[in-house]
PDB file of C-alpha atoms in Angstrom:
ATOM      1  CA  MET A   4      33.901   0.286 -55.362  1.00 56.00           C
ATOM      2  CA  PHE A   5      37.452  -0.938 -55.839  1.00 61.00           C
ATOM      3  CA  LEU A   6      38.701   2.513 -57.424  1.00 66.00           C
ATOM      4  CA  ARG A   7      37.336   4.446 -54.282  1.00 65.00           C
ATOM      5  CA  LYS A   8      39.195   2.183 -51.955  1.00 69.00           C
ATOM      6  CA  TYR A   9      42.276   2.254 -54.198  1.00 81.00           C
ATOM      7  CA  THR A  10      42.249   6.178 -54.082  1.00 85.00           C
ATOM      8  CA  SER A  11      42.133   6.252 -50.396  1.00 85.00           C
ATOM      9  CA  TRP A  12      45.171   3.941 -50.484  1.00 86.00           C
ATOM     10  CA  TYR A  13      47.067   6.041 -52.893  1.00 89.00           C
ATOM     11  CA  TYR A  14      46.736   9.337 -50.863  1.00 91.00           C
ATOM     12  CA  ARG A  15      47.760   7.310 -47.663  1.00 91.00           C
ATOM     13  CA  THR A  16      50.890   5.726 -49.195  1.00 91.00           C
ATOM     14  CA  ILE A  17      52.177   8.611 -51.631  1.00 92.00           C
ATOM     15  CA  TYR A  18      51.348  11.567 -49.692  1.00 93.00           C
ATOM     16  CA  GLY A  19      51.257  10.577 -46.257  1.00 92.00           C
ATOM     17  CA  MET A  20      47.578  11.564 -45.391  1.00 94.00           C
ATOM     18  CA  ASP A  21      45.805  10.321 -42.384  1.00 94.00           C
ATOM     19  CA  ILE A  22      42.930   8.410 -44.098  1.00 94.00           C
ATOM     20  CA  ASP A  23      41.147   5.358 -42.523  1.00 91.00           C
ATOM     21  CA  MET A  24      40.901   2.178 -44.420  1.00 85.00           C
ATOM     22  CA  ASN A  25      37.278   2.192 -44.935  1.00 88.00           C
ATOM     23  CA  THR A  26      36.958   5.659 -46.555  1.00 91.00           C
ATOM     24  CA  GLY A  27      35.714   5.887 -49.977  1.00 90.00           C
ATOM     25  CA  ILE A  28      36.907   8.739 -51.981  1.00 92.00           C
ATOM     26  CA  ASN A  29      35.712   9.500 -55.338  1.00 91.00           C
ATOM     27  CA  ARG A  30      38.685   9.594 -58.056  1.00 90.00           C
ATOM     28  CA  ARG A  31      37.420  12.999 -58.944  1.00 94.00           C
ATOM     29  CA  ALA A  32      37.538  14.637 -55.408  1.00 94.00           C
ATOM     30  CA  LYS A  33      40.270  17.030 -54.931  1.00 94.00           C
ATOM     31  CA  LEU A  34      42.496  16.582 -51.879  1.00 94.00           C
ATOM     32  CA  ASP A  35      45.310  19.042 -51.100  1.00 92.00           C
ATOM     33  CA  LYS A  36      48.495  17.500 -52.568  1.00 91.00           C
ATOM     34  CA  ASN A  37      50.666  20.283 -53.060  1.00 86.00           C
ATOM     35  CA  ILE A  38      52.424  22.073 -49.808  1.00 89.00           C
ATOM     36  CA  PHE A  39      50.872  20.138 -46.858  1.00 91.00           C
ATOM     37  CA  PRO A  40      49.326  16.769 -47.597  1.00 93.00           C
ATOM     38  CA  GLN A  41      50.164  15.501 -44.071  1.00 94.00           C
ATOM     39  CA  GLY A  42      47.407  18.056 -42.722  1.00 95.00           C
ATOM     40  CA  ILE A  43      44.467  16.158 -44.012  1.00 96.00           C
ATOM     41  CA  HIS A  44      42.744  13.532 -41.370  1.00 97.00           C
ATOM     42  CA  ILE A  45      39.741  11.676 -42.529  1.00 96.00           C
ATOM     43  CA  GLY A  46      38.078   9.107 -40.132  1.00 95.00           C
ATOM     44  CA  ASP A  47      36.332   5.768 -40.442  1.00 93.00           C
ATOM     45  CA  ASN A  48      33.665   5.237 -42.847  1.00 92.00           C
ATOM     46  CA  CYS A  49      33.705   8.382 -44.668  1.00 93.00           C
ATOM     47  CA  ASN A  50      32.324   9.120 -48.199  1.00 93.00           C
ATOM     48  CA  ILE A  51      33.988  11.794 -50.280  1.00 95.00           C
ATOM     49  CA  LEU A  52      31.958  12.465 -53.380  1.00 94.00           C
ATOM     50  CA  ALA A  53      33.047  13.928 -56.925  1.00 94.00           C
ATOM     51  CA  GLU A  54      34.695  17.075 -57.021  1.00 96.00           C
ATOM     52  CA  ALA A  55      34.833  17.889 -53.263  1.00 97.00           C
ATOM     53  CA  CYS A  56      37.907  19.938 -52.249  1.00 97.00           C
ATOM     54  CA  ILE A  57      39.827  19.558 -49.091  1.00 97.00           C
ATOM     55  CA  LEU A  58      42.198  22.085 -48.364  1.00 96.00           C
ATOM     56  CA  SER A  59      45.178  21.933 -45.568  1.00 95.00           C
ATOM     57  CA  HIS A  60      46.964  25.285 -46.801  1.00 94.00           C
ATOM     58  CA  ASP A  61      46.248  28.587 -47.738  1.00 90.00           C
ATOM     59  CA  ALA A  62      48.818  30.284 -49.910  1.00 87.00           C
ATOM     60  CA  CYS A  63      47.398  33.947 -49.825  1.00 88.00           C
ATOM     61  CA  ARG A  64      47.267  34.027 -45.926  1.00 87.00           C
ATOM     62  CA  SER A  65      50.422  31.593 -45.811  1.00 88.00           C
ATOM     63  CA  ILE A  66      48.950  29.420 -43.238  1.00 90.00           C
ATOM     64  CA  LYS A  67      49.262  25.330 -43.082  1.00 94.00           C
ATOM     65  CA  ALA A  68      46.524  23.991 -40.973  1.00 95.00           C
ATOM     66  CA  HIS A  69      45.250  20.403 -39.984  1.00 96.00           C
ATOM     67  CA  THR A  70      42.200  19.714 -41.430  1.00 97.00           C
ATOM     68  CA  TYR A  71      39.801  16.946 -39.521  1.00 97.00           C
ATOM     69  CA  ILE A  72      36.748  14.913 -41.043  1.00 97.00           C
ATOM     70  CA  GLY A  73      35.175  12.687 -38.342  1.00 96.00           C
ATOM     71  CA  ASN A  74      33.933   9.377 -38.527  1.00 95.00           C
ATOM     72  CA  ASN A  75      30.589   8.226 -40.770  1.00 95.00           C
ATOM     73  CA  THR A  76      30.647  11.646 -42.659  1.00 96.00           C
ATOM     74  CA  ILE A  77      29.322  12.450 -46.144  1.00 96.00           C
ATOM     75  CA  ILE A  78      31.173  15.126 -47.969  1.00 97.00           C
ATOM     76  CA  GLY A  79      28.772  16.344 -50.810  1.00 96.00           C
ATOM     77  CA  ILE A  80      29.570  16.970 -54.416  1.00 97.00           C
ATOM     78  CA  ARG A  81      31.550  20.191 -55.286  1.00 97.00           C
ATOM     79  CA  SER A  82      31.775  21.173 -51.426  1.00 98.00           C
ATOM     80  CA  ILE A  83      34.783  22.972 -50.225  1.00 97.00           C
ATOM     81  CA  ILE A  84      36.612  22.221 -47.006  1.00 97.00           C
ATOM     82  CA  LEU A  85      38.756  25.079 -45.768  1.00 96.00           C
ATOM     83  CA  PRO A  86      42.164  24.576 -44.101  1.00 96.00           C
ATOM     84  CA  GLY A  87      42.105  24.210 -40.165  1.00 95.00           C
ATOM     85  CA  VAL A  88      38.153  23.299 -40.070  1.00 97.00           C
ATOM     86  CA  ARG A  89      37.104  20.276 -37.834  1.00 97.00           C
ATOM     87  CA  ILE A  90      33.944  18.445 -39.189  1.00 98.00           C
ATOM     88  CA  GLY A  91      32.634  16.157 -36.489  1.00 96.00           C
ATOM     89  CA  SER A  92      31.327  12.502 -36.459  1.00 96.00           C
ATOM     90  CA  HIS A  93      27.842  11.468 -38.127  1.00 96.00           C
ATOM     91  CA  CYS A  94      27.914  14.757 -40.333  1.00 96.00           C
ATOM     92  CA  VAL A  95      26.747  15.561 -43.805  1.00 96.00           C
ATOM     93  CA  VAL A  96      28.075  18.679 -45.809  1.00 97.00           C
ATOM     94  CA  GLY A  97      25.673  19.420 -48.666  1.00 96.00           C
ATOM     95  CA  ALA A  98      26.496  19.778 -52.319  1.00 96.00           C
ATOM     96  CA  GLY A  99      28.356  22.974 -53.242  1.00 97.00           C
ATOM     97  CA  SER A 100      28.964  24.253 -49.663  1.00 97.00           C
ATOM     98  CA  VAL A 101      31.806  26.076 -48.587  1.00 98.00           C
ATOM     99  CA  VAL A 102      32.652  25.234 -44.706  1.00 98.00           C
ATOM    100  CA  THR A 103      34.585  27.946 -43.184  1.00 96.00           C
ATOM    101  CA  LYS A 104      34.099  27.236 -39.507  1.00 96.00           C
ATOM    102  CA  ASP A 105      33.931  23.944 -37.194  1.00 97.00           C
ATOM    103  CA  VAL A 106      30.769  21.759 -37.427  1.00 97.00           C
ATOM    104  CA  PRO A 107      29.872  19.915 -34.424  1.00 97.00           C
ATOM    105  CA  ASP A 108      28.811  16.089 -34.495  1.00 96.00           C
ATOM    106  CA  HIS A 109      25.519  14.894 -35.872  1.00 96.00           C
ATOM    107  CA  CYS A 110      24.875  17.748 -38.146  1.00 96.00           C
ATOM    108  CA  ILE A 111      23.791  18.703 -41.638  1.00 96.00           C
ATOM    109  CA  VAL A 112      25.425  21.741 -43.071  1.00 98.00           C
ATOM    110  CA  ALA A 113      24.830  23.411 -46.319  1.00 97.00           C
ATOM    111  CA  GLY A 114      25.376  26.765 -47.955  1.00 97.00           C
ATOM    112  CA  ASN A 115      28.037  29.280 -48.562  1.00 94.00           C
ATOM    113  CA  PRO A 116      29.269  29.923 -46.044  1.00 95.00           C
ATOM    114  CA  ALA A 117      27.930  26.374 -44.501  1.00 97.00           C
ATOM    115  CA  LYS A 118      25.349  26.921 -41.875  1.00 97.00           C
ATOM    116  CA  ILE A 119      23.844  24.185 -39.901  1.00 97.00           C
ATOM    117  CA  ILE A 120      20.394  22.976 -41.182  1.00 96.00           C
ATOM    118  CA  ARG A 121      19.763  20.164 -39.053  1.00 95.00           C
ATOM    119  CA  GLU A 122      20.975  18.832 -35.785  1.00 95.00           C
ATOM    120  CA  GLY A 123      20.815  15.312 -34.095  1.00 93.00           C
ATOM    121  CA  ILE A 124      21.160  12.928 -37.144  1.00 94.00           C
ATOM    122  CA  VAL A 125      22.931   9.478 -37.248  1.00 93.00           C
ATOM    123  CA  VAL A 126      25.003   8.540 -40.341  1.00 92.00           C
ATOM    124  CA  GLU A 127      25.486   4.798 -40.884  1.00 88.00           C
ATOM    125  CA  HIS A 128      26.870   3.173 -43.922  1.00 81.00           C
ATOM    126  CA  CYS A 129      26.556   6.608 -46.058  1.00 76.00           C
ATOM    127  CA  LYS A 130      22.833   6.914 -44.930  1.00 81.00           C
ATOM    128  CA  ILE A 131      21.034   9.076 -42.617  1.00 82.00           C
ATOM    129  CA  VAL A 132      19.402   6.843 -40.089  1.00 82.00           C
ATOM    130  CA  GLU A 133      17.821   9.339 -37.760  1.00 75.00           C
TER     131      GLU A 133
END
């Protein structure tokens, strides 16, 4: 648990990312540190799992865009969040998903490209309550 909190502190301090204090980031998660690290914004009580990739720039299309992840959100193993995407609060991104469009609050998304598979959920302490 300590290492996960240290990882979010490291990204906040060294790269200037907007990450809340209570967010847990797996040390093997990949957050975009190269060109536009200040474009990543992660809310309170989020859980970023192993090998998840969150991007804030695309060199092929020459864009830098802010990527937002809301409060109480779980980003699954090996999922990819493309630049400029907004993921709402109380959301779950399934393992291996590629999120190309905005996700509203209280949803579960999965697939490539990610699609809404369930709505009206509530996530608390990294668990689906309803």
